[in-house]
Amino acid sequence: MARPPSRRPGHNRKAQYSLFASYVVAMTGAAVGLLLVVVAIFDPTGFAAIRIATAEVTRPASLTLKNMVSGVASVDEVLASFWRAGSQNVALRRQVENDRNRIIEAKAVAQENLRLKKLLKLVEDDGSELLTARLIASSSSSTRRYARLNAGRWQGVRPGMPVRAPEGLIGRIHITTPNTAEVLLLTDTSNIVPVRRANDSVPAISTGLGDGTLEIRALAAGRNPFKPGDLLVTSGIGGVYQPNIPVAVIVRIEGEIAYGVPLANPSKVDAVVVERSFEETVTRSDANAPVEPPIQPEAGANASVDAPPP
């Protein structure tokens, strides 16, 4: 049978001191624990004060240990979030793009609603017979300036009818087919429109230049009465266009000639209104007006006049 190892440290002083210190610490801990038990039993108030003081002393150490434990516990969450960051960024980008597209669509719908409201107000204010249509094409490179409507002869469109938008005059019907019509735009060189200045009714003639602008010549001889910023409207002379339709705004002056730009841009206008000519509207109004019967003289008056003297 083997001899059990001896617990004695031998002649090593360092081992002896370590063993002695461990005995002292154990005895001291036991004594302090016993003392705390006695104090807790016989003096609860004093034990509560000792516990509070101990908690205050050990607070920094407890907080540090807690943070260390929380940090170690959240390492797996940090790693998982890092690995998921890529897919989350992709999803967020897609969501931002979708939201951007929805915002753009909402703005487009709002602009379309505003344009249709203006057109509806135009139809409500005008008492003549109107036809609402859409511009489906317009010339951009040709020397002639035309636009095409999606309504034609079968819908009642006839050559010479004015075409206008909520912003202003577009032109007049030039050629019609059963379901389409060609609109001669204001900027065409063969389109001449009688106009006047809106604020003081100075008469003038507007002629297209074929490059998107208009040439304005005053009818009165002498100094050019126009200046940049003047608003021109139709005068009603000629019987084609109704009066007071916005036409153009003056942008520059060169001698006796003023140059302007149309208020209604066919490339940006969608819905337009086809009107009857001003002369036809007035003629129809006069024809539909009730005719008052002539006043017949009273019988008594005729008898007094026609009766022979006694």
Coordinates of C-alpha atoms in Angstrom, one line a residue:
M1 CA 0.0 0.0 0.0
A2 CA 1.4 3.4 -1.0
R3 CA 2.0 6.0 1.6
P4 CA -0.4 8.9 1.5
P5 CA 1.3 12.2 0.6
S6 CA 1.9 14.5 3.5
R7 CA 0.0 17.8 3.7
R8 CA 2.9 19.5 5.4
P9 CA 4.7 22.0 3.2
G10 CA 8.0 20.9 4.4
H11 CA 10.8 23.4 4.8
N12 CA 9.6 25.7 1.9
R13 CA 8.8 29.0 3.7
K14 CA 6.8 30.4 0.7
A15 CA 4.5 27.4 0.8
Q16 CA 4.2 27.7 4.6
Y17 CA 3.2 31.4 4.4
S18 CA 0.7 30.7 1.7
L19 CA -1.0 27.9 3.7
F20 CA -1.0 30.1 6.8
A21 CA -2.5 33.0 4.9
S22 CA -5.3 30.8 3.5
Y23 CA -6.1 29.6 7.0
V24 CA -6.2 33.2 8.2
V25 CA -8.5 34.3 5.3
A26 CA -10.8 31.4 5.9
M27 CA -11.1 32.0 9.6
T28 CA -11.6 35.7 9.0
G29 CA -14.3 35.1 6.5
A30 CA -16.0 32.7 8.8
A31 CA -15.8 35.1 11.7
V32 CA -17.1 38.0 9.6
G33 CA -19.9 35.9 8.3
L34 CA -20.8 34.8 11.8
L35 CA -20.7 38.3 13.0
L36 CA -23.0 39.4 10.2
V37 CA -25.5 36.7 11.0
V38 CA -25.5 37.7 14.7
V39 CA -26.0 41.4 13.7
A40 CA -28.8 40.5 11.3
I41 CA -30.6 38.6 14.1
F42 CA -30.2 40.9 17.0
D43 CA -29.8 44.3 15.2
P44 CA -31.7 44.4 11.8
T45 CA -31.3 48.2 11.5
G46 CA -27.6 48.1 11.9
F47 CA -27.4 45.2 9.4
A48 CA -29.4 47.2 6.9
A49 CA -26.9 50.1 7.3
I50 CA -24.0 47.7 6.7
R51 CA -25.7 46.3 3.6
I52 CA -26.3 49.8 2.2
A53 CA -22.7 50.8 2.8
T54 CA -21.4 47.6 1.2
A55 CA -23.6 48.2 -1.9
E56 CA -22.3 51.7 -2.3
V57 CA -18.7 50.6 -1.9
T58 CA -19.0 47.7 -4.4
R59 CA -21.2 49.6 -6.9
P60 CA -18.4 50.5 -9.4
A61 CA -17.1 47.0 -9.5
S62 CA -20.6 45.6 -9.9
L63 CA -21.4 48.0 -12.8
T64 CA -18.1 47.1 -14.5
L65 CA -18.8 43.4 -14.2
K66 CA -22.4 43.9 -15.5
N67 CA -21.2 45.8 -18.5
M68 CA -18.6 43.1 -19.3
V69 CA -21.2 40.4 -19.1
S70 CA -23.7 42.4 -21.3
G71 CA -21.0 43.1 -23.8
V72 CA -20.0 39.4 -24.0
A73 CA -23.7 38.4 -24.3
S74 CA -24.3 40.9 -27.2
V75 CA -21.4 39.7 -29.2
D76 CA -23.5 37.2 -31.1
E77 CA -26.2 39.9 -31.8
V78 CA -23.5 42.3 -33.2
L79 CA -22.1 39.6 -35.4
A80 CA -25.6 38.6 -36.6
S81 CA -26.5 42.3 -37.3
F82 CA -23.2 42.7 -39.3
W83 CA -24.0 39.7 -41.5
R84 CA -27.6 40.9 -42.0
A85 CA -26.6 44.5 -42.8
G86 CA -26.0 43.8 -46.5
S87 CA -29.5 42.3 -47.1
Q88 CA -31.1 45.1 -45.0
N89 CA -29.3 47.8 -47.1
V90 CA -30.6 46.2 -50.3
A91 CA -34.1 46.0 -48.9
L92 CA -34.0 49.7 -47.8
R93 CA -32.7 50.8 -51.2
R94 CA -35.6 49.0 -52.9
Q95 CA -38.1 50.6 -50.5
V96 CA -36.6 54.1 -51.1
E97 CA -36.9 53.6 -54.9
N98 CA -40.5 52.4 -54.6
D99 CA -41.4 55.4 -52.4
R100 CA -39.6 57.7 -54.9
N101 CA -41.6 56.3 -57.8
R102 CA -44.9 56.6 -55.8
I103 CA -44.1 60.3 -55.0
I104 CA -43.4 61.0 -58.7
E105 CA -46.6 59.3 -59.7
A106 CA -48.5 61.3 -57.1
K107 CA -47.1 64.6 -58.4
A108 CA -48.0 63.6 -62.0
V109 CA -51.5 62.8 -60.9
A110 CA -51.8 66.1 -59.1
Q111 CA -50.6 68.0 -62.2
E112 CA -53.1 66.1 -64.4
N113 CA -55.9 66.8 -62.0
L114 CA -55.0 70.5 -62.0
R115 CA -54.9 70.6 -65.8
L116 CA -58.3 68.8 -66.0
K117 CA -59.8 71.2 -63.5
K118 CA -58.6 74.2 -65.5
L119 CA -60.2 72.6 -68.6
L120 CA -63.4 71.9 -66.8
K121 CA -63.6 75.5 -65.6
L122 CA -63.0 76.6 -69.2
V123 CA -65.9 74.5 -70.4
E124 CA -68.2 75.7 -67.7
D125 CA -67.4 79.4 -68.4
D126 CA -68.0 79.1 -72.1
G127 CA -71.6 78.9 -73.2
S128 CA -70.9 77.8 -76.8
E129 CA -70.9 74.2 -78.0
L130 CA -67.5 72.7 -77.1
L131 CA -65.7 69.5 -77.9
T132 CA -63.0 68.2 -75.7
A133 CA -60.1 66.3 -77.4
R134 CA -56.5 65.4 -76.9
L135 CA -53.4 66.4 -78.8
I136 CA -51.7 63.1 -79.9
A137 CA -48.8 64.5 -81.9
S138 CA -47.1 67.8 -82.9
S139 CA -44.4 68.7 -85.4
S140 CA -41.0 69.6 -84.1
S141 CA -38.6 69.5 -87.1
S142 CA -40.8 70.4 -90.0
T143 CA -41.0 74.0 -91.3
R144 CA -44.8 73.9 -90.9
R145 CA -46.2 73.8 -87.4
Y146 CA -49.1 71.3 -87.0
A147 CA -50.6 69.2 -84.2
R148 CA -53.0 66.3 -84.5
L149 CA -56.2 65.8 -82.6
N150 CA -57.9 62.5 -81.7
A151 CA -61.2 63.9 -83.0
G152 CA -62.3 64.6 -86.5
R153 CA -65.3 65.1 -88.8
W154 CA -67.4 62.3 -87.3
Q155 CA -67.1 64.1 -83.9
G156 CA -68.3 67.5 -85.4
V157 CA -64.9 69.1 -86.0
R158 CA -64.7 71.4 -89.0
P159 CA -61.9 73.4 -90.6
G160 CA -61.5 76.9 -89.2
M161 CA -62.6 76.0 -85.6
P162 CA -60.4 77.5 -82.9
V163 CA -58.5 75.2 -80.6
R164 CA -57.6 76.4 -77.1
A165 CA -56.1 75.0 -73.9
P166 CA -56.6 76.3 -70.3
E167 CA -53.3 78.2 -70.7
G168 CA -54.3 80.0 -74.0
L169 CA -54.9 79.7 -77.7
I170 CA -53.3 76.7 -79.6
G171 CA -54.4 77.4 -83.2
R172 CA -57.2 76.5 -85.5
I173 CA -58.4 73.4 -87.4
H174 CA -56.8 73.1 -90.8
I175 CA -57.7 69.7 -92.2
T176 CA -60.1 67.1 -90.9
T177 CA -60.4 63.3 -91.4
P178 CA -63.2 61.0 -90.0
N179 CA -61.5 60.6 -86.6
T180 CA -58.5 63.0 -86.6
A181 CA -57.8 66.6 -87.4
E182 CA -54.7 68.7 -88.2
V183 CA -54.3 71.9 -86.1
L184 CA -52.5 74.8 -87.6
L185 CA -50.5 76.1 -84.6
L186 CA -50.0 79.8 -83.7
T187 CA -46.3 79.5 -84.5
D188 CA -46.9 78.5 -88.1
T189 CA -45.9 81.1 -90.6
S190 CA -49.3 81.1 -92.3
N191 CA -51.3 81.6 -89.1
I192 CA -52.3 85.2 -88.6
V193 CA -54.3 86.1 -85.5
P194 CA -55.8 89.6 -84.7
V195 CA -54.8 90.4 -81.1
R196 CA -54.8 93.3 -78.7
R197 CA -52.9 94.2 -75.5
A198 CA -54.9 93.0 -72.5
N199 CA -54.6 96.2 -70.4
D200 CA -55.4 98.9 -72.9
S201 CA -56.7 97.1 -76.0
V202 CA -53.9 98.3 -78.4
P203 CA -54.6 96.3 -81.6
A204 CA -52.0 94.2 -83.3
I205 CA -51.4 91.3 -85.6
S206 CA -49.7 88.1 -84.5
T207 CA -47.8 86.0 -87.1
G208 CA -45.9 82.7 -86.5
L209 CA -42.2 82.6 -87.3
G210 CA -41.9 78.8 -87.5
D211 CA -39.4 78.6 -84.7
G212 CA -41.7 78.6 -81.7
T213 CA -42.0 82.4 -81.5
L214 CA -44.5 85.0 -82.7
E215 CA -44.0 88.3 -84.5
I216 CA -46.2 91.1 -83.2
R217 CA -46.9 94.2 -85.3
A218 CA -49.0 97.1 -84.0
L219 CA -51.7 98.3 -86.4
A220 CA -51.1 102.0 -85.4
A221 CA -48.2 103.7 -87.2
G222 CA -45.5 105.3 -85.2
R223 CA -43.4 104.2 -82.2
N224 CA -43.8 100.6 -81.1
P225 CA -46.3 100.6 -78.2
F226 CA -45.3 97.2 -76.8
K227 CA -42.8 96.4 -74.1
P228 CA -41.5 93.1 -72.7
G229 CA -44.1 91.5 -70.4
D230 CA -47.2 92.7 -72.2
L231 CA -50.0 90.1 -72.4
L232 CA -51.8 89.7 -75.7
V233 CA -55.3 88.3 -76.1
T234 CA -57.5 87.7 -79.1
S235 CA -59.5 90.8 -80.2
G236 CA -62.4 88.9 -81.9
I237 CA -61.8 90.7 -85.2
G238 CA -62.2 88.4 -88.2
G239 CA -64.9 86.3 -86.7
V240 CA -62.7 83.2 -86.1
Y241 CA -61.4 83.5 -82.5
Q242 CA -63.6 84.6 -79.6
P243 CA -62.3 87.7 -77.9
N244 CA -60.2 87.7 -74.7
I245 CA -58.5 84.3 -75.3
P246 CA -54.9 84.5 -73.9
V247 CA -52.4 84.3 -76.8
A248 CA -48.8 85.3 -76.0
V249 CA -46.5 87.4 -73.9
I250 CA -44.0 89.9 -75.3
V251 CA -40.3 88.9 -74.7
R252 CA -38.3 91.4 -76.7
I253 CA -38.6 94.5 -78.9
E254 CA -36.6 95.2 -82.1
G255 CA -37.6 98.5 -83.7
E256 CA -41.2 98.4 -84.9
I257 CA -41.5 94.6 -84.4
A258 CA -42.2 92.8 -81.1
Y259 CA -41.5 89.2 -80.5
G260 CA -43.5 87.0 -78.2
V261 CA -43.9 83.4 -77.1
P262 CA -47.3 81.5 -76.9
L263 CA -48.7 81.0 -73.5
A264 CA -49.9 77.5 -74.4
N265 CA -47.1 75.1 -75.4
P266 CA -48.5 72.2 -77.6
S267 CA -45.7 69.9 -76.5
K268 CA -46.8 70.2 -72.9
V269 CA -50.6 70.4 -73.4
D270 CA -52.7 67.2 -73.3
A271 CA -56.4 68.1 -73.3
V272 CA -57.7 70.9 -75.5
V273 CA -61.1 72.4 -76.4
V274 CA -62.4 72.8 -79.9
E275 CA -64.8 75.7 -80.3
R276 CA -67.1 77.0 -82.9
S277 CA -65.9 80.1 -84.7
F278 CA -66.9 83.3 -83.1
E279 CA -69.0 84.5 -86.1
E280 CA -70.9 81.2 -86.1
T281 CA -71.5 81.3 -82.4
V282 CA -72.9 84.8 -82.7
T283 CA -75.0 83.9 -85.7
R284 CA -76.5 80.9 -83.9
S285 CA -77.2 83.0 -80.9
D286 CA -79.1 85.6 -82.9
A287 CA -81.0 82.9 -84.8
N288 CA -82.1 81.2 -81.6
A289 CA -83.2 84.4 -80.0
P290 CA -87.0 84.7 -79.6
V291 CA -88.7 87.1 -82.0
E292 CA -91.1 89.5 -80.4
P293 CA -94.4 89.9 -82.3
P294 CA -95.2 93.4 -83.6
I295 CA -97.4 95.6 -81.5
Q296 CA -100.9 95.8 -82.8
P297 CA -102.8 99.1 -82.4
E298 CA -105.8 99.0 -80.2
A299 CA -109.4 98.8 -81.7
G300 CA -110.5 102.0 -80.0
A301 CA -107.7 104.0 -81.3
N302 CA -108.3 102.8 -84.9
A303 CA -112.0 103.6 -84.6
S304 CA -111.3 107.1 -83.4
V305 CA -108.9 107.8 -86.3
D306 CA -110.8 106.1 -89.1
A307 CA -114.3 107.3 -88.1
P308 CA -115.6 110.0 -90.4
P309 CA -116.5 113.3 -88.8
P310 CA -120.1 113.9 -87.9

